[in-house]
C-alpha cells in the first residue's frame, strides 16, 4: 500500500514538473516596456495567454486567470482586467479556403494567400506569404491559414518539368541518377528490387503512370519522387523516405506502404494506400487520402486534411492539425499537441502530457491518462474517461458520461449526462 502511494506521489511530481515545459502553460501577457502593462492580442485563435489576474469577459467573471480562445465564444469579446477593458476578436475555426493551385508561366498560383515553407528546413520558417510562388527544381509547401492561425489546407509547390530525361520502360527501374521522367504512354514500369533515388536526383511520374512492384520491391527516396497527377502502384511494395528526401504522391496503391527514417517531406494527396510508418520526418501532409494505418513519430509538423484513417498513432509531434477528417482509432502520446477542426473519431486515447484541442468535432470514446489534456469547444462526446492527473476543459460541448479518477475537469456551459467519480 505504501509503495503504491509513493508511486502515485512520484507520478504527480513528474507530471507537475513536465507541465511547466509544455505549451499548456501559455504565453505571458506583459508589455516589453512595463511588467504592469498588459499586452492583450487583438485577435485570439486557439492560443492560451497567461494573465495571472482576475478577468471579466463581457462583464461576467471568468473562472481562469488566463485567456484561451478554446474557452471563449467566437466573435467580439470585451475583456476587463484591472478595471481596463480591451476589445478582442476570437476565432477558432478556419475559413473554408482550399489550396487547389495551378501552374501558370513558371509560377504556382493559389486563390488565397499561403505561407510557404521549405520542407528541408526543420522549422516553421516563412519563405514567403503570397498567392503565388515561382517554381524551380526546389519544392515548397504552402499552408493556408487565417489571421488567427487557424489552418484549413496545405498545397504542394511542384518542381519545374524542364531538364528531364525520359526513362525507358523496357527494363526494370534501377538506381536513378539525375532527373528522370516516366511517361504514361510507356507505362507500365517495373521495380523488382531495392532501388535508390539519390540526393539531388528526382523521379517524376506523368499523370496516369503505372508502377508494378515485384517481390516486395522498395523505392528508397533520398532525392525526390513526385507525381504530376494520379498514378497507380500495383503489388506489395514500399516507398521509403530518408535523409532529406521528398515524396509527393497522388497514388492508388492498396498494397503500398510508405515509411521514413527522417526525410524532409511526405505528402500524400488524393491517395489510397495500405499503411504509413514515419520516424522523424520534417513535414507530413495527408490530404484527400485514405489509409488503413498511420504511425507518425517525431515529425516537426503534421497536417491531415479531408482524409480517412482507420488507425492513427501520433507520438512526439508538437504541431499537428486535423481538419475535416474521419479517424477510427487515434492514440496520442509522448508530449504531442493536436488541433482538430470539424473531425470525427471513434476512439481517442490521450496520454503522456499530450494536449488535444477539438473544435466542432465528434468523438465516441475519449480516454486520457498520465497528464493528458483535452480541450473541447462546440463538440460532442459519448464517453470521457479521465485518469492519472489528466485535465478536461469542456466549453459549450456535451458528453453522455464523464468519469474522473485522480483528475480534474472544468465544465463551461456544457451538458454532461452523468459524472462518475
mmCIF file of C-alpha atoms in Angstrom:
data_model
loop_
_atom_site.group_PDB
_atom_site.id
_atom_site.type_symbol
_atom_site.label_atom_id
_atom_site.label_comp_id
_atom_site.label_asym_id
_atom_site.label_seq_id
_atom_site.Cartn_x
_atom_site.Cartn_y
_atom_site.Cartn_z
ATOM 1 C CA UNK A 1 0.000 0.000 0.000
ATOM 2 C CA UNK A 2 2.843 2.345 0.914
ATOM 3 C CA UNK A 3 4.682 1.545 -2.317
ATOM 4 C CA UNK A 4 1.552 2.309 -4.342
ATOM 5 C CA UNK A 5 1.161 5.659 -2.554
ATOM 6 C CA UNK A 6 4.804 6.569 -3.246
ATOM 7 C CA UNK A 7 4.396 5.729 -6.926
ATOM 8 C CA UNK A 8 1.329 7.954 -7.146
ATOM 9 C CA UNK A 9 3.166 10.833 -5.465
ATOM 10 C CA UNK A 10 6.152 10.387 -7.791
ATOM 11 C CA UNK A 11 3.892 10.384 -10.847
ATOM 12 C CA UNK A 12 2.210 13.564 -9.628
ATOM 13 C CA UNK A 13 5.598 15.254 -9.094
ATOM 14 C CA UNK A 14 6.885 14.284 -12.544
ATOM 15 C CA UNK A 15 3.641 15.374 -14.164
ATOM 16 C CA UNK A 16 3.724 18.747 -12.412
ATOM 17 C CA UNK A 17 7.328 19.427 -13.423
ATOM 18 C CA UNK A 18 6.820 18.447 -17.040
ATOM 19 C CA UNK A 19 3.662 20.514 -17.326
ATOM 20 C CA UNK A 20 5.835 23.575 -16.810
ATOM 21 C CA UNK A 21 7.573 22.875 -20.094
ATOM 22 C CA UNK A 22 4.668 22.187 -22.411
ATOM 23 C CA UNK A 23 2.504 24.641 -24.235
ATOM 24 C CA UNK A 24 -0.432 24.336 -21.873
ATOM 25 C CA UNK A 25 1.354 26.885 -19.720
ATOM 26 C CA UNK A 26 0.714 29.530 -22.380
ATOM 27 C CA UNK A 27 2.385 32.835 -23.107
ATOM 28 C CA UNK A 28 2.895 35.712 -20.696
ATOM 29 C CA UNK A 29 0.765 38.796 -21.383
ATOM 30 C CA UNK A 30 3.218 41.544 -20.429
ATOM 31 C CA UNK A 31 4.323 44.534 -22.434
ATOM 32 C CA UNK A 32 8.054 44.741 -23.127
ATOM 33 C CA UNK A 33 8.124 48.268 -21.687
ATOM 34 C CA UNK A 34 6.405 47.545 -18.378
ATOM 35 C CA UNK A 35 5.745 44.498 -16.271
ATOM 36 C CA UNK A 36 2.474 46.061 -15.108
ATOM 37 C CA UNK A 37 1.102 46.896 -18.558
ATOM 38 C CA UNK A 38 -0.790 44.074 -20.237
ATOM 39 C CA UNK A 39 -0.488 43.333 -23.916
ATOM 40 C CA UNK A 40 -3.706 41.656 -24.971
ATOM 41 C CA UNK A 41 -3.815 40.384 -28.575
ATOM 42 C CA UNK A 42 -6.467 41.956 -30.783
ATOM 43 C CA UNK A 43 -7.036 38.562 -32.438
ATOM 44 C CA UNK A 44 -7.147 35.337 -30.453
ATOM 45 C CA UNK A 45 -7.342 31.890 -32.020
ATOM 46 C CA UNK A 46 -6.516 28.555 -30.403
ATOM 47 C CA UNK A 47 -3.974 30.087 -28.093
ATOM 48 C CA UNK A 48 -3.553 30.467 -24.350
ATOM 49 C CA UNK A 49 -2.365 33.769 -22.856
ATOM 50 C CA UNK A 50 -1.388 33.840 -19.187
ATOM 51 C CA UNK A 51 -2.705 36.953 -17.400
ATOM 52 C CA UNK A 52 -2.366 35.955 -13.730
ATOM 53 C CA UNK A 53 -5.075 38.444 -12.792
ATOM 54 C CA UNK A 54 -8.830 38.316 -12.311
ATOM 55 C CA UNK A 55 -10.647 38.584 -15.630
ATOM 56 C CA UNK A 56 -14.132 39.553 -16.743
ATOM 57 C CA UNK A 57 -15.459 38.603 -20.168
ATOM 58 C CA UNK A 58 -18.392 40.636 -21.483
ATOM 59 C CA UNK A 59 -18.992 41.916 -17.954
ATOM 60 C CA UNK A 60 -19.064 38.469 -16.314
ATOM 61 C CA UNK A 61 -16.451 36.904 -14.040
ATOM 62 C CA UNK A 62 -14.178 34.498 -15.920
ATOM 63 C CA UNK A 63 -13.128 31.356 -13.985
ATOM 64 C CA UNK A 64 -9.463 31.425 -15.052
ATOM 65 C CA UNK A 65 -6.503 33.796 -14.820
ATOM 66 C CA UNK A 66 -5.617 33.148 -18.451
ATOM 67 C CA UNK A 67 -7.311 33.756 -21.781
ATOM 68 C CA UNK A 68 -7.851 30.853 -24.144
ATOM 69 C CA UNK A 69 -9.673 31.010 -27.454
ATOM 70 C CA UNK A 70 -10.881 27.457 -26.838
ATOM 71 C CA UNK A 71 -12.786 28.671 -23.770
ATOM 72 C CA UNK A 72 -14.367 31.795 -25.272
ATOM 73 C CA UNK A 73 -17.191 32.264 -27.754
ATOM 74 C CA UNK A 74 -16.113 33.260 -31.242
ATOM 75 C CA UNK A 75 -16.760 36.875 -32.155
ATOM 76 C CA UNK A 76 -16.148 40.220 -30.458
ATOM 77 C CA UNK A 77 -15.364 39.948 -26.738
ATOM 78 C CA UNK A 78 -14.911 42.637 -24.093
ATOM 79 C CA UNK A 79 -12.084 41.682 -21.725
ATOM 80 C CA UNK A 80 -11.816 43.590 -18.434
ATOM 81 C CA UNK A 81 -8.644 43.390 -16.330
ATOM 82 C CA UNK A 82 -7.772 45.817 -13.513
ATOM 83 C CA UNK A 83 -10.762 47.999 -14.469
ATOM 84 C CA UNK A 84 -9.432 48.387 -18.001
ATOM 85 C CA UNK A 85 -11.429 46.976 -20.917
ATOM 86 C CA UNK A 86 -9.930 45.529 -24.098
ATOM 87 C CA UNK A 87 -11.842 44.599 -27.239
ATOM 88 C CA UNK A 88 -10.653 41.425 -28.934
ATOM 89 C CA UNK A 89 -11.810 39.171 -31.752
ATOM 90 C CA UNK A 90 -11.964 35.412 -31.128
ATOM 91 C CA UNK A 91 -11.994 32.900 -33.979
ATOM 92 C CA UNK A 92 -11.280 29.186 -33.652
ATOM 93 C CA UNK A 93 -12.477 27.781 -36.979
ATOM 94 C CA UNK A 94 -10.607 28.115 -40.282
ATOM 95 C CA UNK A 95 -12.192 29.701 -43.318
ATOM 96 C CA UNK A 96 -13.318 27.186 -45.993
ATOM 97 C CA UNK A 97 -10.410 28.075 -48.289
ATOM 98 C CA UNK A 98 -8.835 25.251 -50.296
ATOM 99 C CA UNK A 99 -5.275 25.011 -51.544
ATOM 100 C CA UNK A 100 -6.057 23.994 -55.111
ATOM 101 C CA UNK A 101 -3.412 25.735 -57.180
ATOM 102 C CA UNK A 102 -2.259 25.752 -60.784
ATOM 103 C CA UNK A 103 0.972 26.433 -62.656
ATOM 104 C CA UNK A 104 0.979 29.493 -64.901
ATOM 105 C CA UNK A 105 4.153 30.623 -66.660
ATOM 106 C CA UNK A 106 6.649 29.157 -64.181
ATOM 107 C CA UNK A 107 4.521 30.328 -61.255
ATOM 108 C CA UNK A 108 2.386 28.309 -58.858
ATOM 109 C CA UNK A 109 -0.834 30.276 -58.250
ATOM 110 C CA UNK A 110 -3.397 29.935 -55.450
ATOM 111 C CA UNK A 111 -6.749 31.671 -54.965
ATOM 112 C CA UNK A 112 -5.890 32.619 -51.382
ATOM 113 C CA UNK A 113 -2.743 33.682 -49.579
ATOM 114 C CA UNK A 114 -0.482 30.907 -48.322
ATOM 115 C CA UNK A 115 2.514 30.855 -46.027
ATOM 116 C CA UNK A 116 5.263 28.977 -47.845
ATOM 117 C CA UNK A 117 7.837 26.794 -46.103
ATOM 118 C CA UNK A 118 10.937 24.956 -47.270
ATOM 119 C CA UNK A 119 10.372 21.356 -46.111
ATOM 120 C CA UNK A 120 14.107 20.653 -45.973
ATOM 121 C CA UNK A 121 14.293 23.113 -43.048
ATOM 122 C CA UNK A 122 13.013 21.593 -39.823
ATOM 123 C CA UNK A 123 11.181 24.656 -38.550
ATOM 124 C CA UNK A 124 8.262 26.908 -39.480
ATOM 125 C CA UNK A 125 10.475 29.492 -41.130
ATOM 126 C CA UNK A 126 8.453 31.541 -43.601
ATOM 127 C CA UNK A 127 9.917 31.707 -47.107
ATOM 128 C CA UNK A 128 7.089 33.878 -48.440
ATOM 129 C CA UNK A 129 3.452 34.783 -47.744
ATOM 130 C CA UNK A 130 1.690 35.243 -51.056
ATOM 131 C CA UNK A 131 -0.872 33.908 -53.532
ATOM 132 C CA UNK A 132 1.904 32.722 -55.825
ATOM 133 C CA UNK A 133 5.337 31.125 -55.782
ATOM 134 C CA UNK A 134 7.918 30.810 -58.539
ATOM 135 C CA UNK A 135 8.668 27.209 -59.464
ATOM 136 C CA UNK A 136 12.142 25.781 -59.880
ATOM 137 C CA UNK A 137 13.799 22.480 -59.091
ATOM 138 C CA UNK A 138 13.220 23.295 -55.406
ATOM 139 C CA UNK A 139 9.913 22.313 -53.818
ATOM 140 C CA UNK A 140 7.810 24.033 -51.139
ATOM 141 C CA UNK A 141 4.579 23.606 -49.225
ATOM 142 C CA UNK A 142 2.015 26.387 -48.856
ATOM 143 C CA UNK A 143 -0.113 26.473 -45.699
ATOM 144 C CA UNK A 144 -3.486 28.239 -45.906
ATOM 145 C CA UNK A 145 -4.284 29.927 -42.592
ATOM 146 C CA UNK A 146 -6.250 32.934 -41.395
ATOM 147 C CA UNK A 147 -5.095 35.884 -39.275
ATOM 148 C CA UNK A 148 -5.941 33.895 -36.133
ATOM 149 C CA UNK A 149 -3.655 30.985 -37.033
ATOM 150 C CA UNK A 150 -6.434 28.555 -37.995
ATOM 151 C CA UNK A 151 -5.228 26.237 -40.782
ATOM 152 C CA UNK A 152 -7.604 24.985 -43.478
ATOM 153 C CA UNK A 153 -5.438 23.356 -46.149
ATOM 154 C CA UNK A 154 -1.924 22.732 -47.484
ATOM 155 C CA UNK A 155 -0.598 22.938 -51.052
ATOM 156 C CA UNK A 156 2.455 21.430 -52.725
ATOM 157 C CA UNK A 157 4.537 23.648 -54.988
ATOM 158 C CA UNK A 158 5.816 21.285 -57.705
ATOM 159 C CA UNK A 159 9.232 21.401 -59.352
ATOM 160 C CA UNK A 160 9.830 22.545 -62.898
ATOM 161 C CA UNK A 161 9.498 19.873 -65.578
ATOM 162 C CA UNK A 162 12.473 21.143 -67.538
ATOM 163 C CA UNK A 163 15.765 19.276 -67.990
ATOM 164 C CA UNK A 164 14.216 15.828 -67.596
ATOM 165 C CA UNK A 165 15.372 12.588 -69.196
ATOM 166 C CA UNK A 166 12.690 10.158 -70.371
ATOM 167 C CA UNK A 167 13.118 6.784 -68.699
ATOM 168 C CA UNK A 168 12.568 3.699 -70.835
ATOM 169 C CA UNK A 169 10.180 1.047 -69.552
ATOM 170 C CA UNK A 170 11.616 -1.987 -71.354
ATOM 171 C CA UNK A 171 13.890 -2.751 -68.413
ATOM 172 C CA UNK A 172 13.032 -2.602 -64.689
ATOM 173 C CA UNK A 173 13.791 0.700 -62.988
ATOM 174 C CA UNK A 174 17.247 0.594 -61.437
ATOM 175 C CA UNK A 175 19.045 3.174 -59.349
ATOM 176 C CA UNK A 176 18.195 6.681 -60.537
ATOM 177 C CA UNK A 177 20.771 9.326 -61.391
ATOM 178 C CA UNK A 178 19.747 12.842 -62.385
ATOM 179 C CA UNK A 179 16.161 13.920 -63.100
ATOM 180 C CA UNK A 180 14.064 11.222 -64.782
ATOM 181 C CA UNK A 181 10.518 11.350 -66.168
ATOM 182 C CA UNK A 182 8.117 8.424 -66.544
ATOM 183 C CA UNK A 183 5.625 8.699 -69.420
ATOM 184 C CA UNK A 184 2.144 7.216 -69.188
ATOM 185 C CA UNK A 185 2.439 6.199 -72.852
ATOM 186 C CA UNK A 186 5.363 3.920 -71.933
ATOM 187 C CA UNK A 187 3.618 2.561 -68.848
ATOM 188 C CA UNK A 188 3.744 0.175 -67.010
ATOM 189 C CA UNK A 189 7.158 0.444 -65.377
ATOM 190 C CA UNK A 190 8.548 -2.289 -63.104
ATOM 191 C CA UNK A 191 10.512 -2.267 -59.847
ATOM 192 C CA UNK A 192 11.940 -5.644 -58.841
ATOM 193 C CA UNK A 193 14.420 -4.849 -56.062
ATOM 194 C CA UNK A 194 15.584 -2.094 -53.731
ATOM 195 C CA UNK A 195 16.031 0.961 -55.935
ATOM 196 C CA UNK A 196 17.545 4.238 -54.735
ATOM 197 C CA UNK A 197 16.772 7.793 -55.803
ATOM 198 C CA UNK A 198 19.952 9.540 -54.595
ATOM 199 C CA UNK A 199 20.166 13.017 -53.127
ATOM 200 C CA UNK A 200 19.842 15.729 -55.826
ATOM 201 C CA UNK A 201 18.126 13.224 -58.136
ATOM 202 C CA UNK A 202 14.423 13.037 -58.965
ATOM 203 C CA UNK A 203 11.867 10.639 -60.376
ATOM 204 C CA UNK A 204 8.785 12.403 -61.749
ATOM 205 C CA UNK A 205 5.701 10.470 -62.853
ATOM 206 C CA UNK A 206 3.334 11.713 -65.526
ATOM 207 C CA UNK A 207 -0.400 11.595 -64.897
ATOM 208 C CA UNK A 208 -1.631 8.028 -65.487
ATOM 209 C CA UNK A 209 1.657 6.173 -64.975
ATOM 210 C CA UNK A 210 1.525 2.642 -63.547
ATOM 211 C CA UNK A 211 4.338 1.117 -61.485
ATOM 212 C CA UNK A 212 4.416 -2.614 -60.807
ATOM 213 C CA UNK A 213 6.186 -3.852 -57.676
ATOM 214 C CA UNK A 214 7.679 -7.340 -57.729
ATOM 215 C CA UNK A 215 8.993 -9.347 -54.785
ATOM 216 C CA UNK A 216 8.131 -6.653 -52.209
ATOM 217 C CA UNK A 217 10.277 -4.087 -54.002
ATOM 218 C CA UNK A 218 11.401 -0.894 -52.267
ATOM 219 C CA UNK A 219 11.960 2.536 -53.758
ATOM 220 C CA UNK A 220 14.230 4.458 -51.378
ATOM 221 C CA UNK A 221 13.848 8.223 -51.805
ATOM 222 C CA UNK A 222 16.864 10.270 -50.759
ATOM 223 C CA UNK A 223 16.213 12.790 -53.524
ATOM 224 C CA UNK A 224 12.608 13.283 -54.620
ATOM 225 C CA UNK A 225 9.689 11.397 -56.110
ATOM 226 C CA UNK A 226 6.820 13.496 -57.478
ATOM 227 C CA UNK A 227 3.638 12.577 -59.317
ATOM 228 C CA UNK A 228 2.106 15.170 -61.649
ATOM 229 C CA UNK A 229 -1.325 13.541 -61.424
ATOM 230 C CA UNK A 230 -2.963 10.312 -60.267
ATOM 231 C CA UNK A 231 -0.716 7.262 -60.648
ATOM 232 C CA UNK A 232 -1.120 3.579 -59.810
ATOM 233 C CA UNK A 233 1.298 1.340 -57.934
ATOM 234 C CA UNK A 234 0.432 -2.343 -58.168
ATOM 235 C CA UNK A 235 1.676 -5.133 -55.931
ATOM 236 C CA UNK A 236 3.133 -5.193 -52.448
ATOM 237 C CA UNK A 237 5.999 -2.737 -52.029
ATOM 238 C CA UNK A 238 7.405 0.189 -50.084
ATOM 239 C CA UNK A 239 8.184 3.825 -50.735
ATOM 240 C CA UNK A 240 10.805 4.730 -48.122
ATOM 241 C CA UNK A 241 11.978 8.289 -47.493
ATOM 242 C CA UNK A 242 15.305 9.051 -45.823
ATOM 243 C CA UNK A 243 17.910 11.785 -45.468
ATOM 244 C CA UNK A 244 16.439 14.960 -46.947
ATOM 245 C CA UNK A 245 14.144 13.063 -49.308
ATOM 246 C CA UNK A 246 10.829 14.447 -50.590
ATOM 247 C CA UNK A 247 7.804 12.371 -51.555
ATOM 248 C CA UNK A 248 4.743 13.936 -53.140
ATOM 249 C CA UNK A 249 2.375 11.237 -54.319
ATOM 250 C CA UNK A 250 -1.128 11.008 -55.708
ATOM 251 C CA UNK A 251 -1.367 7.238 -55.955
ATOM 252 C CA UNK A 252 -3.707 4.289 -55.805
ATOM 253 C CA UNK A 253 -1.743 1.549 -54.058
ATOM 254 C CA UNK A 254 -3.879 -0.621 -51.808
ATOM 255 C CA UNK A 255 -0.871 -2.858 -51.015
ATOM 256 C CA UNK A 256 1.607 0.018 -50.766
ATOM 257 C CA UNK A 257 3.493 1.004 -47.613
ATOM 258 C CA UNK A 258 5.157 4.372 -47.010
ATOM 259 C CA UNK A 259 7.959 4.596 -44.446
ATOM 260 C CA UNK A 260 10.556 7.137 -43.405
ATOM 261 C CA UNK A 261 13.788 7.365 -41.464
ATOM 262 C CA UNK A 262 13.898 11.140 -41.205
ATOM 263 C CA UNK A 263 13.146 12.758 -44.588
ATOM 264 C CA UNK A 264 12.093 16.314 -45.462
ATOM 265 C CA UNK A 265 8.516 15.789 -46.667
ATOM 266 C CA UNK A 266 5.961 13.022 -47.029
ATOM 267 C CA UNK A 267 2.899 14.414 -48.831
ATOM 268 C CA UNK A 268 0.046 12.119 -49.826
ATOM 269 C CA UNK A 269 -2.546 13.909 -51.945
ATOM 270 C CA UNK A 270 -5.662 12.145 -53.201
ATOM 271 C CA UNK A 271 -4.106 8.777 -52.376
ATOM 272 C CA UNK A 272 -5.328 5.392 -51.201
ATOM 273 C CA UNK A 273 -2.612 3.236 -49.623
ATOM 274 C CA UNK A 274 -2.252 0.424 -47.088
ATOM 275 C CA UNK A 275 -0.235 1.994 -44.300
ATOM 276 C CA UNK A 276 2.367 4.543 -43.244
ATOM 277 C CA UNK A 277 5.130 4.358 -40.621
ATOM 278 C CA UNK A 278 7.166 7.555 -40.332
ATOM 279 C CA UNK A 279 10.034 8.355 -37.960
ATOM 280 C CA UNK A 280 11.431 11.894 -37.583
ATOM 281 C CA UNK A 281 10.304 13.462 -40.880
ATOM 282 C CA UNK A 282 10.210 17.252 -41.060
ATOM 283 C CA UNK A 283 6.742 17.680 -42.568
ATOM 284 C CA UNK A 284 3.876 15.256 -43.150
ATOM 285 C CA UNK A 285 0.757 16.077 -45.174
ATOM 286 C CA UNK A 286 -2.134 13.661 -45.666
ATOM 287 C CA UNK A 287 -4.698 15.338 -47.905
ATOM 288 C CA UNK A 288 -7.837 13.886 -49.510
ATOM 289 C CA UNK A 289 -6.455 10.428 -48.788
ATOM 290 C CA UNK A 290 -7.388 7.083 -47.233
ATOM 291 C CA UNK A 291 -5.079 4.924 -45.111
ATOM 292 C CA UNK A 292 -5.709 1.768 -43.095
ATOM 293 C CA UNK A 293 -2.945 2.630 -40.635
ATOM 294 C CA UNK A 294 -0.638 5.589 -39.991
ATOM 295 C CA UNK A 295 2.104 5.866 -37.353
ATOM 296 C CA UNK A 296 3.956 9.172 -37.054
ATOM 297 C CA UNK A 297 6.761 9.661 -34.545
ATOM 298 C CA UNK A 298 8.811 12.820 -34.112
ATOM 299 C CA UNK A 299 7.523 14.823 -37.085
ATOM 300 C CA UNK A 300 8.026 18.573 -36.856
ATOM 301 C CA UNK A 301 4.624 19.383 -38.371
ATOM 302 C CA UNK A 302 1.720 17.186 -39.454
ATOM 303 C CA UNK A 303 -1.348 18.217 -41.483
ATOM 304 C CA UNK A 304 -4.255 15.812 -42.010
ATOM 305 C CA UNK A 305 -6.868 17.373 -44.291
ATOM 306 C CA UNK A 306 -10.098 15.880 -45.693
ATOM 307 C CA UNK A 307 -8.854 12.333 -45.078
ATOM 308 C CA UNK A 308 -9.927 8.965 -43.661
ATOM 309 C CA UNK A 309 -7.589 6.925 -41.458
ATOM 310 C CA UNK A 310 -8.656 3.706 -39.761
ATOM 311 C CA UNK A 311 -5.894 3.725 -37.116
ATOM 312 C CA UNK A 312 -3.679 6.717 -36.334
ATOM 313 C CA UNK A 313 -0.802 6.845 -33.841
ATOM 314 C CA UNK A 314 0.969 10.141 -33.123
ATOM 315 C CA UNK A 315 3.958 10.414 -30.780
ATOM 316 C CA UNK A 316 6.351 13.253 -30.005
ATOM 317 C CA UNK A 317 4.768 15.636 -32.527
ATOM 318 C CA UNK A 318 4.290 19.229 -31.385
ATOM 319 C CA UNK A 319 2.414 20.690 -34.392
ATOM 320 C CA UNK A 320 -0.449 18.529 -35.630
ATOM 321 C CA UNK A 321 -3.503 19.875 -37.474
ATOM 322 C CA UNK A 322 -6.514 17.724 -38.378
ATOM 323 C CA UNK A 323 -9.272 19.319 -40.451
ATOM 324 C CA UNK A 324 -12.491 17.777 -41.736
ATOM 325 C CA UNK A 325 -11.231 14.218 -41.361
ATOM 326 C CA UNK A 326 -12.511 10.887 -40.059
ATOM 327 C CA UNK A 327 -10.326 8.810 -37.745
ATOM 328 C CA UNK A 328 -11.279 5.387 -36.419
ATOM 329 C CA UNK A 329 -8.875 4.960 -33.508
ATOM 330 C CA UNK A 330 -6.299 7.601 -32.557
ATOM 331 C CA UNK A 331 -3.532 7.157 -29.977
ATOM 332 C CA UNK A 332 -1.817 10.393 -28.950
ATOM 333 C CA UNK A 333 1.252 10.288 -26.717
ATOM 334 C CA UNK A 334 4.724 11.487 -25.739
ATOM 335 C CA UNK A 335 4.046 15.206 -25.289
ATOM 336 C CA UNK A 336 2.242 15.739 -28.588
ATOM 337 C CA UNK A 337 -0.065 18.629 -29.414
ATOM 338 C CA UNK A 338 -3.021 18.351 -31.799
ATOM 339 C CA UNK A 339 -5.726 20.727 -33.007
ATOM 340 C CA UNK A 340 -8.718 19.138 -34.723
ATOM 341 C CA UNK A 341 -11.440 21.034 -36.593
ATOM 342 C CA UNK A 342 -14.753 19.538 -37.753
ATOM 343 C CA UNK A 343 -13.499 15.967 -37.463
ATOM 344 C CA UNK A 344 -14.818 12.653 -36.179
ATOM 345 C CA UNK A 345 -13.152 9.994 -34.020
ATOM 346 C CA UNK A 346 -14.447 6.619 -32.888
ATOM 347 C CA UNK A 347 -11.848 6.166 -30.142
ATOM 348 C CA UNK A 348 -9.385 8.760 -28.864
ATOM 349 C CA UNK A 349 -6.615 7.939 -26.358
ATOM 350 C CA UNK A 350 -4.540 10.840 -24.968
ATOM 351 C CA UNK A 351 -1.580 10.244 -22.655
ATOM 352 C CA UNK A 352 1.878 11.337 -21.512
ATOM 353 C CA UNK A 353 1.221 15.085 -21.192
ATOM 354 C CA UNK A 354 -0.204 15.332 -24.696
ATOM 355 C CA UNK A 355 -2.776 18.023 -25.496
ATOM 356 C CA UNK A 356 -5.760 17.678 -27.818
ATOM 357 C CA UNK A 357 -7.951 20.635 -28.811
ATOM 358 C CA UNK A 358 -11.224 19.730 -30.515
ATOM 359 C CA UNK A 359 -13.410 22.302 -32.262
ATOM 360 C CA UNK A 360 -16.826 21.344 -33.650
ATOM 361 C CA UNK A 361 -15.881 17.673 -33.606
ATOM 362 C CA UNK A 362 -17.469 14.376 -32.552
ATOM 363 C CA UNK A 363 -15.869 11.571 -30.525
ATOM 364 C CA UNK A 364 -17.491 8.348 -29.364
ATOM 365 C CA UNK A 365 -14.994 7.453 -26.624
ATOM 366 C CA UNK A 366 -12.169 9.508 -25.085
ATOM 367 C CA UNK A 367 -9.640 8.175 -22.592
ATOM 368 C CA UNK A 368 -6.914 10.321 -21.026
ATOM 369 C CA UNK A 369 -4.032 9.097 -18.880
ATOM 370 C CA UNK A 370 -0.761 10.296 -17.326
ATOM 371 C CA UNK A 371 -1.345 14.015 -17.558
ATOM 372 C CA UNK A 372 -3.227 14.075 -20.849
ATOM 373 C CA UNK A 373 -5.191 17.258 -21.567
ATOM 374 C CA UNK A 374 -8.317 17.610 -23.672
ATOM 375 C CA UNK A 375 -9.925 20.917 -24.627
ATOM 376 C CA UNK A 376 -13.266 20.814 -26.374
ATOM 377 C CA UNK A 377 -15.335 23.581 -27.926
ATOM 378 C CA UNK A 378 -18.734 23.039 -29.543
ATOM 379 C CA UNK A 379 -18.025 19.303 -29.628
ATOM 380 C CA UNK A 380 -19.936 16.104 -28.841
ATOM 381 C CA UNK A 381 -18.794 13.036 -26.892
ATOM 382 C CA UNK A 382 -20.244 9.696 -25.937
ATOM 383 C CA UNK A 383 -17.928 8.841 -23.052
ATOM 384 C CA UNK A 384 -14.986 10.714 -21.499
ATOM 385 C CA UNK A 385 -12.692 8.919 -19.025
ATOM 386 C CA UNK A 386 -10.051 10.932 -17.136
ATOM 387 C CA UNK A 387 -7.378 9.284 -15.008
ATOM 388 C CA UNK A 388 -3.916 9.852 -13.513
ATOM 389 C CA UNK A 389 -3.775 13.647 -13.320
ATOM 390 C CA UNK A 390 -5.477 14.381 -16.604
ATOM 391 C CA UNK A 391 -7.466 17.554 -17.286
ATOM 392 C CA UNK A 392 -10.536 18.262 -19.412
ATOM 393 C CA UNK A 393 -11.831 21.712 -20.403
ATOM 394 C CA UNK A 394 -15.317 21.431 -21.885
ATOM 395 C CA UNK A 395 -16.758 24.593 -23.423
ATOM 396 C CA UNK A 396 -20.261 24.518 -24.890
ATOM 397 C CA UNK A 397 -19.874 20.796 -25.508
ATOM 398 C CA UNK A 398 -21.765 17.666 -24.467
ATOM 399 C CA UNK A 399 -20.946 14.213 -23.128
ATOM 400 C CA UNK A 400 -23.250 11.388 -22.138
ATOM 401 C CA UNK A 401 -20.844 10.125 -19.458
ATOM 402 C CA UNK A 402 -17.782 11.598 -17.733
ATOM 403 C CA UNK A 403 -15.671 9.511 -15.340
ATOM 404 C CA UNK A 404 -12.955 11.149 -13.232
ATOM 405 C CA UNK A 405 -10.126 9.393 -11.345
ATOM 406 C CA UNK A 406 -7.308 11.473 -9.832
ATOM 407 C CA UNK A 407 -8.024 14.132 -12.449
ATOM 408 C CA UNK A 408 -9.834 17.447 -12.971
ATOM 409 C CA UNK A 409 -12.478 18.728 -15.323
ATOM 410 C CA UNK A 410 -13.935 22.176 -15.985
ATOM 411 C CA UNK A 411 -17.488 22.482 -17.234
ATOM 412 C CA UNK A 412 -18.128 25.750 -19.051
ATOM 413 C CA UNK A 413 -21.696 25.861 -20.359
ATOM 414 C CA UNK A 414 -21.517 22.176 -21.309
ATOM 415 C CA UNK A 415 -24.080 19.390 -20.907
ATOM 416 C CA UNK A 416 -22.890 16.264 -19.104
ATOM 417 C CA UNK A 417 -25.360 13.431 -18.645
ATOM 418 C CA UNK A 418 -23.634 11.513 -15.835
ATOM 419 C CA UNK A 419 -20.471 12.181 -13.810
ATOM 420 C CA UNK A 420 -18.723 9.217 -12.176
ATOM 421 C CA UNK A 421 -16.054 9.898 -9.546
#
